[in-house]
Each structure stands twice: as structure tokens, then as C-alpha cells.
Coordinates of C-alpha atoms in Angstrom, one line a residue:
Chain A
M1 CA 91.1 87.8 56.8
P2 CA 90.2 88.7 60.4
N3 CA 89.0 92.3 61.1
F4 CA 91.7 92.8 63.6
E5 CA 94.8 91.1 65.0
F6 CA 97.2 91.7 67.8
T7 CA 100.9 92.3 67.8
D8 CA 103.2 91.6 70.6
H9 CA 105.2 94.0 72.6
T10 CA 106.9 93.0 75.8
A11 CA 104.9 95.3 78.1
D12 CA 102.1 96.4 75.7
I13 CA 99.8 95.1 73.1
G14 CA 99.3 96.5 69.6
I15 CA 96.1 96.2 67.6
I16 CA 96.1 96.1 63.8
A17 CA 92.6 96.8 62.6
Y18 CA 91.5 96.3 59.0
G19 CA 88.6 97.5 56.9
N20 CA 87.2 98.5 53.5
S21 CA 86.9 102.1 54.8
V22 CA 88.3 104.3 57.6
E23 CA 84.9 103.8 59.3
E24 CA 85.4 100.1 59.4
V25 CA 88.9 100.5 60.7
F26 CA 87.5 102.6 63.6
V27 CA 84.9 100.0 64.3
N28 CA 87.3 97.0 64.2
A29 CA 89.9 98.8 66.3
A30 CA 87.2 99.2 69.0
C31 CA 86.1 95.6 68.7
G32 CA 89.7 94.5 69.0
M33 CA 90.2 96.6 72.1
F34 CA 87.1 95.3 73.9
S35 CA 87.9 91.7 73.0
L36 CA 91.1 92.2 75.0
I37 CA 89.2 93.6 77.9
A38 CA 86.5 90.9 78.2
D39 CA 84.6 88.1 76.5
F40 CA 83.3 90.4 73.9
E41 CA 80.7 88.0 72.5
K42 CA 79.0 87.8 75.9
V43 CA 78.2 91.5 75.9
A44 CA 74.5 92.1 75.2
E45 CA 73.1 95.1 73.3
V46 CA 71.1 96.7 76.0
I47 CA 71.8 100.3 75.5
G48 CA 73.1 102.6 72.8
H49 CA 75.5 105.4 73.8
Q50 CA 76.5 108.3 71.6
V51 CA 80.2 108.9 71.4
V52 CA 81.8 112.0 70.0
A53 CA 85.5 112.6 69.6
E54 CA 87.7 115.4 68.1
A55 CA 91.4 115.5 67.3
P56 CA 93.8 117.5 65.1
D57 CA 94.0 114.7 62.4
Q58 CA 92.4 111.3 61.6
E59 CA 95.2 109.2 63.1
E60 CA 95.0 111.0 66.4
L61 CA 91.2 110.8 66.1
L62 CA 91.4 107.1 66.1
V63 CA 93.3 107.2 69.4
T64 CA 90.9 109.7 70.9
W65 CA 88.0 107.5 69.9
L66 CA 89.4 104.5 71.7
N67 CA 90.3 106.5 74.7
E68 CA 86.7 107.9 74.8
L69 CA 85.4 104.3 74.9
L70 CA 87.9 103.5 77.7
Y71 CA 86.7 106.5 79.6
L72 CA 83.1 105.2 79.4
F73 CA 84.2 101.8 80.6
D74 CA 85.9 103.3 83.7
A75 CA 83.6 106.2 84.5
E76 CA 80.2 104.9 83.4
N77 CA 80.9 101.2 83.8
L78 CA 79.8 100.5 80.2
I79 CA 81.1 97.8 77.9
F80 CA 80.3 97.7 74.2
S81 CA 80.2 95.1 71.5
R82 CA 78.9 96.9 68.5
F83 CA 79.7 100.2 66.9
E84 CA 78.1 102.3 64.2
I85 CA 80.0 105.3 62.8
V86 CA 77.4 108.0 62.1
D87 CA 79.7 110.8 60.9
L88 CA 83.5 110.6 60.3
R89 CA 85.6 113.5 59.1
Q90 CA 89.3 114.3 59.4
Q91 CA 89.0 115.8 62.8
Y92 CA 85.7 114.6 64.1
V93 CA 83.8 111.4 64.7
R94 CA 80.3 110.7 66.0
A95 CA 79.2 107.2 66.6
M96 CA 76.8 104.9 68.4
A97 CA 78.2 102.3 70.7
Y98 CA 75.9 99.4 71.8
G99 CA 76.4 97.4 74.9
E100 CA 75.5 97.2 78.6
K101 CA 76.7 97.7 82.2
V102 CA 79.8 95.8 83.1
D103 CA 79.2 92.5 84.8
P104 CA 82.7 91.3 85.9
L105 CA 81.7 87.7 86.2
R106 CA 79.5 87.2 83.1
H107 CA 81.8 89.3 80.9
N108 CA 84.9 87.6 82.2
L109 CA 87.0 90.7 82.5
K110 CA 90.5 89.9 81.3
T111 CA 93.0 92.7 80.7
Q112 CA 92.8 96.3 81.9
V113 CA 93.7 98.7 79.1
K114 CA 95.1 101.9 80.6
A115 CA 95.0 103.9 77.3
A116 CA 95.5 103.9 73.6
T117 CA 98.8 105.6 72.8
Y118 CA 100.2 107.7 70.0
H119 CA 103.3 105.6 69.9
Q120 CA 104.1 104.3 66.4
L121 CA 100.5 105.2 65.4
K122 CA 99.7 104.5 61.8
L123 CA 96.5 104.8 59.7
E124 CA 97.0 103.6 56.1
K125 CA 94.6 104.2 53.3
G126 CA 94.8 102.5 50.0
D127 CA 92.9 99.6 48.3
E128 CA 92.5 98.3 51.8
F129 CA 92.6 100.3 55.0
S130 CA 94.4 99.5 58.2
A131 CA 95.6 101.0 61.4
R132 CA 98.1 100.1 64.0
I133 CA 97.6 101.3 67.6
I134 CA 99.6 100.4 70.7
L135 CA 97.7 100.0 73.9
D136 CA 99.2 100.7 77.3
I137 CA 98.2 97.7 79.5
Chain B
M1 CA 119.0 97.4 64.4
S2 CA 121.7 94.8 64.0
S3 CA 124.5 97.3 64.6
W4 CA 123.1 98.8 67.8
R5 CA 125.5 96.7 70.0
E6 CA 128.7 97.9 68.2
R7 CA 127.5 101.4 68.6
L8 CA 127.3 101.2 72.4
K9 CA 130.5 102.3 74.1
K10 CA 131.4 100.2 77.1
I11 CA 132.3 102.3 80.1
D12 CA 132.6 99.5 82.6
D13 CA 130.9 96.2 83.4
Y14 CA 127.6 98.0 84.3
R15 CA 127.6 101.1 82.1
W16 CA 127.1 101.5 78.3
E17 CA 127.0 104.8 76.6
I18 CA 125.0 105.8 73.5
E19 CA 127.0 108.6 72.0
T20 CA 125.2 111.6 70.5
S21 CA 126.5 110.5 67.0
Y22 CA 124.1 107.5 67.3
K23 CA 121.2 109.6 66.0
P24 CA 121.4 113.2 64.7
G25 CA 119.3 115.4 67.0
M26 CA 120.4 113.9 70.3
R27 CA 121.4 116.7 72.7
V28 CA 123.1 114.6 75.2
P29 CA 124.5 111.0 75.3
G30 CA 122.4 108.1 76.6
L31 CA 123.6 105.8 79.4
L32 CA 122.4 102.3 80.0
Y33 CA 122.9 100.4 83.2
A34 CA 123.2 96.7 82.4
D35 CA 125.5 93.7 82.4
E36 CA 126.5 91.8 79.3
H37 CA 123.7 89.3 79.7
M38 CA 121.0 91.9 80.1
L39 CA 122.2 93.8 77.2
E40 CA 121.2 91.0 74.8
Q41 CA 117.7 91.2 76.0
I42 CA 117.6 95.0 76.0
G43 CA 118.9 95.2 72.4
E44 CA 116.2 92.9 71.1
E45 CA 113.5 95.4 72.0
Q46 CA 114.7 98.6 70.5
S47 CA 114.7 100.2 73.9
P48 CA 118.2 101.7 73.3
E49 CA 116.5 103.6 70.4
Q50 CA 114.0 105.0 72.9
V51 CA 116.8 106.1 75.2
A52 CA 118.3 108.0 72.2
N53 CA 114.9 109.5 71.4
V54 CA 114.6 110.9 74.9
A55 CA 117.9 112.7 74.4
F56 CA 116.1 114.9 71.8
L57 CA 114.1 116.7 74.6
P58 CA 115.0 120.4 74.8
G59 CA 116.8 121.3 77.9
I60 CA 117.8 117.8 78.8
V61 CA 121.0 117.8 81.0
G62 CA 123.4 115.1 82.0
K63 CA 122.5 112.0 80.1
S64 CA 119.3 110.2 78.9
L65 CA 119.4 107.4 81.5
A66 CA 118.1 103.8 81.4
M67 CA 118.0 101.8 84.6
P68 CA 118.8 98.1 84.4
D69 CA 115.1 97.1 84.3
I70 CA 114.7 99.1 81.1
H71 CA 112.2 97.7 78.7
W72 CA 110.3 99.0 75.6
G73 CA 107.7 101.7 76.4
Y74 CA 105.8 104.2 74.4
G75 CA 107.9 107.2 73.8
F76 CA 110.1 106.9 76.9
P77 CA 111.4 103.5 77.7
I78 CA 110.1 102.0 81.0
G79 CA 113.1 102.5 83.3
G80 CA 114.0 105.8 81.8
V81 CA 115.2 108.8 83.7
A82 CA 115.6 112.3 82.1
A83 CA 116.3 115.6 83.8
T84 CA 115.5 118.9 82.0
R85 CA 116.3 122.4 83.0
V86 CA 113.3 124.1 84.6
D87 CA 114.5 127.4 83.1
D88 CA 114.4 126.5 79.4
G89 CA 113.7 122.8 79.3
V90 CA 110.5 120.8 78.7
I91 CA 108.2 118.5 80.7
S92 CA 106.8 115.5 78.9
P93 CA 103.7 113.6 80.2
G94 CA 105.1 110.5 78.3
G95 CA 108.1 110.7 80.7
V96 CA 105.8 110.0 83.6
G97 CA 103.4 107.6 81.9
F98 CA 99.7 106.8 82.2
D99 CA 99.8 105.4 85.7
I100 CA 101.0 108.6 87.5
N101 CA 102.6 107.8 90.8
C102 CA 102.4 104.2 90.4
G103 CA 104.4 103.2 93.4
V104 CA 105.2 100.9 96.3
R105 CA 104.6 100.9 100.0
L106 CA 106.2 98.6 102.6
L107 CA 104.9 97.8 106.1
T108 CA 106.8 95.8 108.7
T109 CA 105.2 93.6 111.4
N110 CA 106.6 92.0 114.5
L111 CA 105.1 88.7 113.2
M112 CA 107.2 85.8 112.1
E113 CA 106.6 83.3 109.3
K114 CA 105.5 80.7 111.9
D115 CA 102.8 83.1 113.1
V116 CA 101.4 83.8 109.7
R117 CA 101.8 80.5 107.6
P118 CA 99.1 78.6 109.5
R119 CA 96.6 81.4 108.9
I120 CA 97.7 82.5 105.5
E121 CA 94.5 81.3 103.7
E122 CA 92.4 83.3 106.1
I123 CA 94.6 86.3 105.9
I124 CA 94.6 86.4 102.1
G125 CA 90.9 85.7 102.0
Q126 CA 90.2 88.6 104.4
L127 CA 92.5 91.0 102.6
F128 CA 91.0 90.1 99.2
A129 CA 87.5 90.8 100.7
S130 CA 88.6 94.1 102.3
I131 CA 90.6 95.6 99.4
P132 CA 88.6 96.0 96.1
S133 CA 90.8 94.4 93.4
G134 CA 90.5 93.8 89.8
M135 CA 88.8 95.6 86.9
G136 CA 85.3 96.8 87.4
S137 CA 85.5 96.6 91.2
G138 CA 84.1 99.7 92.9
G139 CA 85.8 101.4 95.8
R140 CA 84.6 101.3 99.4
I141 CA 84.9 105.1 99.5
R142 CA 82.7 107.5 97.6
V143 CA 83.9 111.1 97.7
K144 CA 81.5 113.7 96.6
G145 CA 81.9 117.2 95.0
K146 CA 84.4 119.3 96.8
E147 CA 85.7 116.4 98.8
M148 CA 87.5 115.2 95.7
D149 CA 89.4 118.5 95.5
K150 CA 90.7 117.8 99.0
V151 CA 91.9 114.3 97.9
L152 CA 93.7 115.9 95.0
R153 CA 95.2 118.7 97.0
D154 CA 96.2 116.8 100.2
G155 CA 96.9 113.3 99.0
A156 CA 97.7 110.8 101.9
R157 CA 97.1 113.6 104.4
W158 CA 93.4 113.7 103.3
A159 CA 93.2 109.9 104.1
V160 CA 94.9 110.3 107.5
E161 CA 92.5 113.1 108.4
K162 CA 89.6 110.8 107.5
G163 CA 91.0 108.2 109.9
Y164 CA 92.8 106.0 107.4
G165 CA 96.2 105.6 109.1
D166 CA 98.2 108.0 111.2
Q167 CA 100.6 111.0 111.1
E168 CA 103.6 108.7 111.2
D169 CA 102.7 107.2 107.9
L170 CA 103.0 110.6 106.2
E171 CA 106.5 111.0 107.7
F172 CA 107.6 107.9 105.9
T173 CA 106.1 108.7 102.5
E174 CA 107.9 110.5 99.7
E175 CA 106.8 114.1 99.8
N176 CA 104.9 113.2 103.0
G177 CA 102.2 111.9 100.6
C178 CA 101.4 115.3 99.2
L179 CA 103.1 116.7 96.2
R180 CA 103.0 120.6 96.2
G181 CA 101.5 122.6 93.4
A182 CA 98.5 120.4 92.9
D183 CA 95.7 122.4 91.4
P184 CA 92.3 120.6 91.0
D185 CA 91.2 123.3 88.5
Q186 CA 93.6 121.8 86.0
V187 CA 91.9 118.4 86.1
S188 CA 89.2 117.6 83.7
E189 CA 85.7 116.5 84.7
K190 CA 86.4 113.2 82.9
A191 CA 89.4 112.5 85.1
R192 CA 87.3 113.2 88.2
K193 CA 84.5 110.9 87.0
R194 CA 87.0 108.1 86.3
G195 CA 88.8 108.6 89.6
I196 CA 85.9 108.9 92.0
P197 CA 84.6 105.2 91.8
Q198 CA 88.2 103.8 91.8
L199 CA 89.5 105.6 95.0
G200 CA 90.6 102.9 97.4
T201 CA 91.1 100.1 94.9
L202 CA 94.1 98.0 94.0
G203 CA 93.4 97.7 90.3
S204 CA 94.7 95.0 88.1
G205 CA 97.6 94.2 85.8
N206 CA 100.9 94.1 87.7
H207 CA 99.4 95.7 90.8
F208 CA 99.3 93.6 94.0
L209 CA 99.5 93.3 97.7
E210 CA 101.9 90.7 99.1
I211 CA 102.5 89.2 102.5
Q212 CA 106.2 88.5 102.4
M213 CA 108.9 87.0 104.7
V214 CA 112.3 88.4 105.0
E215 CA 114.7 85.9 103.5
E216 CA 118.1 87.5 103.5
I217 CA 119.6 90.6 105.1
Y218 CA 122.6 92.2 103.4
D219 CA 122.9 95.3 105.5
E220 CA 121.9 94.7 109.1
V221 CA 122.4 98.3 110.1
A222 CA 120.1 99.8 107.5
A223 CA 117.6 96.9 107.8
G224 CA 117.5 97.5 111.6
V225 CA 116.9 101.2 111.0
F226 CA 114.0 100.3 108.7
G227 CA 112.6 97.9 111.4
V228 CA 113.7 94.6 109.9
H229 CA 115.7 92.5 112.3
R230 CA 115.8 88.9 111.3
A231 CA 115.1 86.4 108.5
G232 CA 111.5 85.1 108.7
Q233 CA 110.1 88.4 109.8
V234 CA 106.8 89.2 108.0
V235 CA 106.5 92.4 105.9
I236 CA 103.7 93.6 103.6
L237 CA 104.3 95.2 100.1
I238 CA 101.6 97.2 98.3
H239 CA 102.0 98.1 94.6
T240 CA 99.4 100.4 93.0
G241 CA 98.9 103.8 91.6
S242 CA 96.4 106.5 90.5
R243 CA 94.1 104.2 88.6
G244 CA 91.9 105.6 85.9
F245 CA 92.3 109.1 87.3
G246 CA 96.0 109.2 86.3
H247 CA 95.3 107.6 83.0
Q248 CA 92.8 110.3 82.1
V249 CA 95.1 113.1 83.3
C250 CA 97.9 111.7 81.1
D251 CA 95.6 111.3 78.1
D252 CA 94.2 114.8 78.5
Y253 CA 97.6 116.4 78.6
L254 CA 99.0 114.4 75.8
K255 CA 96.3 116.1 73.7
T256 CA 97.4 119.5 75.1
M257 CA 101.0 118.8 74.3
G258 CA 100.5 117.9 70.6
P259 CA 99.6 121.5 69.6
A260 CA 102.2 122.8 72.2
V261 CA 105.0 121.0 70.3
R262 CA 104.0 122.9 67.2
K263 CA 103.5 126.2 69.0
Y264 CA 107.0 126.1 70.6
G265 CA 108.7 124.6 67.5
I266 CA 109.9 121.5 69.3
E267 CA 111.2 118.7 67.0
L268 CA 110.7 115.1 68.2
P269 CA 111.3 111.7 66.8
D270 CA 108.1 110.2 68.4
R271 CA 104.7 111.8 69.0
Q272 CA 104.4 110.0 72.3
L273 CA 107.3 112.2 73.6
A274 CA 105.1 115.3 73.2
C275 CA 106.1 118.0 75.6
A276 CA 106.0 121.7 76.5
P277 CA 108.4 124.1 78.2
V278 CA 108.3 123.5 82.0
K279 CA 107.5 127.2 82.4
S280 CA 104.9 127.5 79.7
P281 CA 101.2 127.6 80.6
E282 CA 100.8 124.1 79.2
G283 CA 103.8 122.8 81.2
Q284 CA 102.6 124.4 84.4
A285 CA 99.0 123.1 83.9
Y286 CA 100.3 119.5 83.4
L287 CA 102.5 119.7 86.5
A288 CA 99.6 120.9 88.6
A289 CA 97.3 118.1 87.2
M290 CA 100.0 115.5 87.6
A291 CA 100.5 116.5 91.2
C292 CA 96.7 115.9 91.7
A293 CA 97.1 112.4 90.3
A294 CA 100.2 111.8 92.4
N295 CA 98.2 112.8 95.5
Y296 CA 95.3 110.6 94.5
A297 CA 97.7 107.7 94.3
W298 CA 99.1 108.4 97.8
A299 CA 95.6 108.7 99.2
N300 CA 94.8 105.3 97.5
R301 CA 97.8 103.5 99.0
Q302 CA 97.0 105.1 102.4
C303 CA 93.4 103.7 102.3
I304 CA 94.7 100.3 101.3
T305 CA 97.2 100.4 104.1
H306 CA 94.4 101.1 106.6
W307 CA 92.3 98.2 105.5
T308 CA 95.3 95.9 105.6
R309 CA 95.9 96.9 109.2
E310 CA 92.2 96.4 110.0
A311 CA 92.2 92.9 108.4
L312 CA 95.3 91.7 110.2
S313 CA 94.2 93.3 113.5
G314 CA 90.9 91.4 113.2
I315 CA 92.5 88.1 112.5
F316 CA 95.2 88.2 115.2
G317 CA 93.0 90.0 117.8
R318 CA 95.7 92.6 118.4
S319 CA 95.9 96.3 117.5
P320 CA 98.0 97.4 114.5
R321 CA 100.4 98.9 117.0
E322 CA 100.7 95.6 118.9
L323 CA 101.4 93.9 115.6
G324 CA 104.1 96.4 114.8
L325 CA 102.3 97.3 111.6
R326 CA 104.6 100.3 110.9
Q327 CA 105.2 101.9 107.5
V328 CA 108.7 101.6 106.3
Y329 CA 108.3 103.8 103.3
D330 CA 106.2 104.7 100.3
V331 CA 107.9 105.7 97.1
A332 CA 106.7 106.6 93.6
H333 CA 108.2 105.1 90.4
N334 CA 106.2 107.0 87.7
I335 CA 106.5 110.7 88.4
A336 CA 108.2 114.0 87.4
K337 CA 109.7 116.1 90.2
I338 CA 111.2 119.5 90.4
E339 CA 114.5 119.0 92.3
E340 CA 117.8 120.7 92.7
H341 CA 120.8 118.7 91.5
A342 CA 124.5 119.4 90.8
V343 CA 125.1 119.7 87.1
D344 CA 128.6 120.6 85.9
G345 CA 129.5 121.4 89.5
K346 CA 126.7 123.8 90.0
G347 CA 123.3 123.5 91.7
L348 CA 120.6 123.5 89.0
L349 CA 116.8 123.3 89.3
V350 CA 115.7 120.4 87.0
C351 CA 112.5 118.5 86.3
V352 CA 113.4 114.8 86.9
H353 CA 111.2 112.5 84.9
R354 CA 111.2 109.0 86.4
K355 CA 109.3 106.6 84.3
G356 CA 109.6 103.2 85.9
A357 CA 112.5 104.4 88.1
T358 CA 112.7 105.0 91.8
R359 CA 114.0 108.0 93.7
A360 CA 117.1 106.9 95.6
F361 CA 118.4 109.7 97.8
P362 CA 121.4 109.1 100.0
A363 CA 122.0 109.4 103.7
G364 CA 122.0 113.0 104.8
H365 CA 119.7 114.3 102.1
P366 CA 117.2 116.7 103.5
D367 CA 114.3 114.9 101.8
V368 CA 115.1 111.6 103.6
P369 CA 113.0 111.1 106.8
A370 CA 115.0 112.1 110.0
A371 CA 114.9 108.6 111.3
Y372 CA 116.7 107.3 108.2
K373 CA 119.2 110.2 107.7
D374 CA 122.2 108.0 108.6
V375 CA 121.4 105.2 106.1
G376 CA 119.5 106.8 103.2
Q377 CA 116.1 106.6 101.6
P378 CA 114.5 103.1 101.3
V379 CA 114.2 102.0 97.7
L380 CA 111.4 99.5 97.3
I381 CA 111.9 97.1 94.3
P382 CA 109.1 94.6 93.7
G383 CA 109.8 91.4 91.8
D384 CA 107.4 89.0 90.3
M385 CA 104.8 87.2 92.4
G386 CA 106.6 83.8 92.4
R387 CA 110.1 85.0 93.4
Y388 CA 111.1 87.9 95.6
S389 CA 111.4 91.6 96.1
Y390 CA 114.2 93.8 97.4
V391 CA 114.7 96.8 99.6
A392 CA 117.7 98.9 98.9
V393 CA 118.9 102.4 99.9
G394 CA 119.9 105.4 97.9
T395 CA 123.5 106.4 97.4
Q396 CA 125.7 109.5 96.8
R397 CA 126.6 108.0 93.5
A398 CA 123.0 108.0 92.4
M399 CA 122.9 111.8 93.2
E400 CA 126.0 112.3 91.0
E401 CA 125.0 110.1 88.1
T402 CA 121.3 109.5 87.9
F403 CA 119.7 112.5 89.6
G404 CA 119.1 110.3 92.6
S405 CA 117.4 107.4 90.8
T406 CA 117.6 103.7 90.5
C407 CA 115.6 100.7 89.2
H408 CA 112.0 100.0 90.0
G409 CA 111.3 96.3 89.5
A410 CA 111.9 93.3 87.4
G411 CA 110.7 94.4 83.9
R412 CA 108.9 92.1 81.6
V413 CA 110.8 89.8 79.3
Q414 CA 107.8 88.0 77.8
S415 CA 104.7 89.6 76.3
R416 CA 101.3 88.8 77.9
S417 CA 100.1 86.9 74.9
K418 CA 103.4 84.8 74.8
A419 CA 102.9 84.0 78.5
K420 CA 99.4 82.9 77.7
K421 CA 100.5 80.7 74.9
D422 CA 103.3 79.1 76.9
L423 CA 101.6 78.7 80.2
S424 CA 98.3 77.6 81.6
A425 CA 96.6 79.0 84.7
L426 CA 96.7 75.6 86.2
D427 CA 100.5 75.3 85.8
V428 CA 101.1 78.7 87.3
A429 CA 98.7 77.9 90.2
D430 CA 100.6 74.6 90.8
E431 CA 103.9 76.3 90.7
L432 CA 102.8 79.0 93.2
R433 CA 101.4 76.3 95.6
A434 CA 104.7 74.3 95.3
K435 CA 106.6 77.4 96.4
G436 CA 104.3 77.8 99.4
I437 CA 102.5 80.9 98.0
T438 CA 98.8 81.4 98.7
Y439 CA 97.0 83.7 96.3
Q440 CA 93.7 85.2 95.4
V441 CA 93.4 86.7 91.9
A442 CA 90.4 88.6 90.4
S443 CA 91.0 87.1 87.0
R444 CA 92.7 83.9 85.8
S445 CA 94.4 85.7 83.0
A446 CA 96.3 87.9 85.5
L447 CA 97.7 84.7 87.0
V448 CA 99.2 83.7 83.7
E449 CA 100.3 87.1 82.5
E450 CA 102.0 87.9 85.7
A451 CA 103.8 84.5 86.0
S452 CA 107.5 84.5 87.0
Q453 CA 108.5 83.4 83.6
A454 CA 107.2 86.6 82.0
Y455 CA 109.7 88.7 84.1
K456 CA 113.4 89.3 84.4
D457 CA 114.8 87.9 87.6
V458 CA 114.7 91.0 89.8
S459 CA 117.9 89.9 91.6
E460 CA 119.8 90.5 88.4
V461 CA 118.4 94.0 88.1
V462 CA 119.1 94.9 91.7
Q463 CA 122.6 93.4 91.4
V464 CA 123.4 95.7 88.4
A465 CA 122.1 98.8 90.3
D466 CA 124.2 97.7 93.3
G467 CA 127.3 96.9 91.2
A468 CA 127.0 100.3 89.5
G469 CA 126.6 101.9 92.9
I470 CA 123.3 103.7 92.2
S471 CA 121.6 101.9 95.1
R472 CA 122.7 99.4 97.7
K473 CA 120.9 96.2 98.7
V474 CA 119.5 96.0 102.2
F475 CA 117.3 92.9 102.3
K476 CA 115.3 90.5 100.2
A477 CA 111.8 89.2 101.0
R478 CA 109.8 86.3 99.5
P479 CA 106.0 86.3 99.1
I480 CA 103.9 83.8 101.1
G481 CA 100.6 85.3 100.1
V482 CA 99.5 87.4 97.1
I483 CA 96.5 89.4 96.1
K484 CA 96.2 90.5 92.5
G485 CA 93.5 92.2 90.5

């Protein structure tokens, strides 16, 4: 089974991320998002950046985490290809994101993601973990 | 969702009502503007459900409206219009969207197709070089510190004072390019950091700059007043917004609104509709920050206008004035505005959310530029890059029914991934060439994702708005050159 897949909406794109834990779901959702933005496998691990996000619950935390990464992409010109969740709680996540400065040509930038939304947001926990997040493109 | 169609009440050929019994909790009915053919498409996407959800907003008046280019959004449908009482109603950042003051600006020229076609490659090349486009492209402008506050407070006026354009441009911009009430103190440091490098950039996705030629004029009087006199005349259409700055403002305030919903005891069917009373501290802070983003977008389009004039001036060896590079209008299609409207026969102050909808004020309205007071406010309706765009005017009927609003564009019918599956970049490129359209795109995927096939035919959308009387067609223009991010 792939770690993430995309669902179709007319004007937007949804990511379904899977994992054996909530941590893995967070990582796979981020991988899914950056694979939409660019040729993800061409991103080298040059720097490590600490990312911290807080939200009222874990579902919203997932959205906040993705939006924090989008912020770094826009404001700091950073693109990431690997993530390590250091500390994940209900309302707080601290992680390391590894990547480099954006190189529009080498990374083949594809789709601009405006934001991760709260629309139809779902984080499911069971034998397997999964989440659905709709991105505004 | 199979029964949605039977549950719509047909009012006439262009109007379909969603009664409050559709979903318990709706405070007002919904109203869709569509013809039979479009309705099929609309129904497939659950967007009527979203129209019904918007009707839950406290203080909503009139109806929860959907313009004919409605499509599925997050929370609000794209093409949604909702007016809420300022006194006891709410404001919802989701009713504006992430790209705050995404909008369109139209310039005329006194050039004809025959003057431009032979040099179109050079023109498009020069424009593409002059106007930063696509993701990851830095702006040509770097504002520092307090200067950013001026951008956020003054909007297009800041740009004109810096030499990007002239006073006349402001006269022909909604709100004169500066939305009142902007307070830079309500904007996060993050929004500033995202906004600074992107000021003066076109962006990507469906944003574009097009060199177009007028193809057909429907209303010669109004077209003449707008400076368009004959078929073949060249005009320029710019479509962009507030870039990452607006996205961050929206995201910041969605976070504020979550707790506000609980604090004010508001019940909503979708988290993305999160809102707060207009008069609450949260509502006021959002309005002040949203105005900053609106002003950023007007400054952005003003800078791009200036570089467009510079590029054409250089190529033709004539000044912008000699080329007749005049601004027809600039209008927002993702915004919330405090406006006075007649509700139940009385004047009422409302917050009009236009998410993928264009203001369409009629002749004689005080907010229409003096030069256009006899014909009405220009409504700029971009289509897809392979077909055409329209200019219309606002009507009295729009004031009576839609809080002075109409459609904003074509609306997607095909998802991006479906477009990519069905089409190749080569096919789309061939098709554009066959239609005589020269283009420069920053990414190949944009070419495919934005292909004509992925969009509704904008002429159907404009026709429904015209048939329903919420805007009136003035002229149609076809692209001959396109720049996309």
C-alpha cells in the first residue's frame, strides 16, 4: 500500500495519508503535499529545520503542521523531502524537516498549494491510521 | 445526494431555490443561478449542499446565493455570495477564501490586432521577462520594515506614489485600490514574511496576463464608454491576487475563528465556515487584516500594470499614453465588504462575502466611477486561456437580488489530475498554436491543468448571468498571447 494517495476534487486536491501511527500519518501527509509541489525525489537533504506547531486538537494540528511547512516554502524558500517527528501530542508537534533551498528548475516546481484546509478533515485511528486533508490549490 | 434535483424549486429558467426545509438549520433559502444544462454539472459536485451550509451563518439575510460559475469549494462554494447583518451577523474568512482580493484588471490600448500579431512573440517574451511568474519567483520589489505597513494601508495608492502608474488608475479601481479599515497591527509576522518576497509577482495556478483582441461587441454604448470601439482592438487582462500574504492571513484567522465559534456558541455544519460576529474583537481584527491583504493585492496588480506598460512602450517605441494604455477597471472577486443594501425595503448595513463572485453595481451607484455613471460598473469575467473572456456591466437587478454581485469566471469542470491524465502538454501547446495563441508558462503542468477542457465554457456562465439580469454583456475578447505562472 502506498503511504499516501490523492483524491480528486474539481478545484482542489485531497491527500489521504496512511501510517502505522499518527506520527507516520503526519510524515506521509507532508511527503504527499511536497510531491504535489515539486519532484520530491530530487530534493537533497542539505539542511534540517525544526518545525513546531500547536492546535486545539490533533486533527487541526495536522492542518497546522502542513501550513507551517507551506509557510517555510513561501517565506524561507525551503523545500523538504524527509521528516522526523520528535514529539507529538494532542495539541503540539515538534519535528525536524530535512531539505534545501528551492531551485525552481532542478526541483521542477509543479503545483502551488495555497493552504491545507479544515474542510472535511478527518484523522482516523484504529488498527491502521489514516487522514484526509483537502488542499486549496 | 440522488434526490437533490427534486428538492430544488424551479423559479424560472435561470433560478433554482433551495428551500430552508432542505436541511434543518438553514436560516434563509438558497438560490442558484443556472440553466438546466449547468444544473447537471453543479449537482454532481455537492455544491448545492455547500450553498445550504452557508445558509446556517448567523445574521445571513436575503438568500445564500450561488452564481452560475459555482463549483465545489471548502466551506463556501466558489461562486458563493452571502450577506450578513453587521449588527448581529457574522464574518467568515472562508467566505472570502485564501486568495484574498484575487481579482482582475483590464487595460485598453489603441493598438489593433494587425499591429500586435507580427510582434506577439517578442511582446510575450518581454512581458514574461518583466513580470515575475510562477512558483518560487522572487519579486522585483523588496519593501523593508515600515514600508510594508504603507503597502498594507494604502494599497494601489502606495504603488502609484512610488511611480508605478498614475492617479487615473486609482479612479478606475474598486475602492480606488485602497480598502478602508486596514490595520497592519492585525497582521502576523508570518504573513509579512510570506508577502514581502512575493510583492509584484503574478503567481501560478489560474493566474495570468493575457493580450487579447476584442472579438464581439454587444453593447456599443457601454463599450465606447469603457474605451473599446471596434472588433480587433487590443486589450490586456491581468488576473492575480494577494499571493502568500493573503493565504497566511486567511490561515491565521481561521485559527482565531475556531475558538470564536465555541465562544459565541455558533453552530455550523462545516469547520471551514468558522466565523465570528462582525462586531466582535475577532471579527473586527479579521476585517482589518483582510483589508491589508486586499490592499496588498491592489498594489500587486498596480506594479504588474506598470511593468506591462513599460514593456509595451519599449517594444513599440511609444509612451504608454501614446499607446492608449488606459485602465478600464480593476475588480476583486474574493472579498468581504461592508455595504448598504435594501433588505425588506429598508436600507441595511451588511457584510457581503463574495467568494468567486464579482461586484456588479449599476449605473448611478455612488461607488461607480463618475466616467461610467451612465452605464454601470465594468464586470471583468475571465475565461480559460484557450477561449475568451467577457466584460459586462452591473445592473439594478443585481442590487435587488444578489447584493450587487455576479459571476467571476468559467469555473473548473475537470480536476487537475483528470486534466493531466487526459491531456498532454504537447497536445495543449498544439491546440493553442492552432488557435493563434502565443504563450509562455513557468511550468508545463500549468499548461495542462489550465487547458480549456478543464473549464466550463465561460460564455454559458455569462449568458446565464445575462439572462437572469444580474449583469449585462458588453463585449467579448479572445487571447492572442498568454503568460502563466
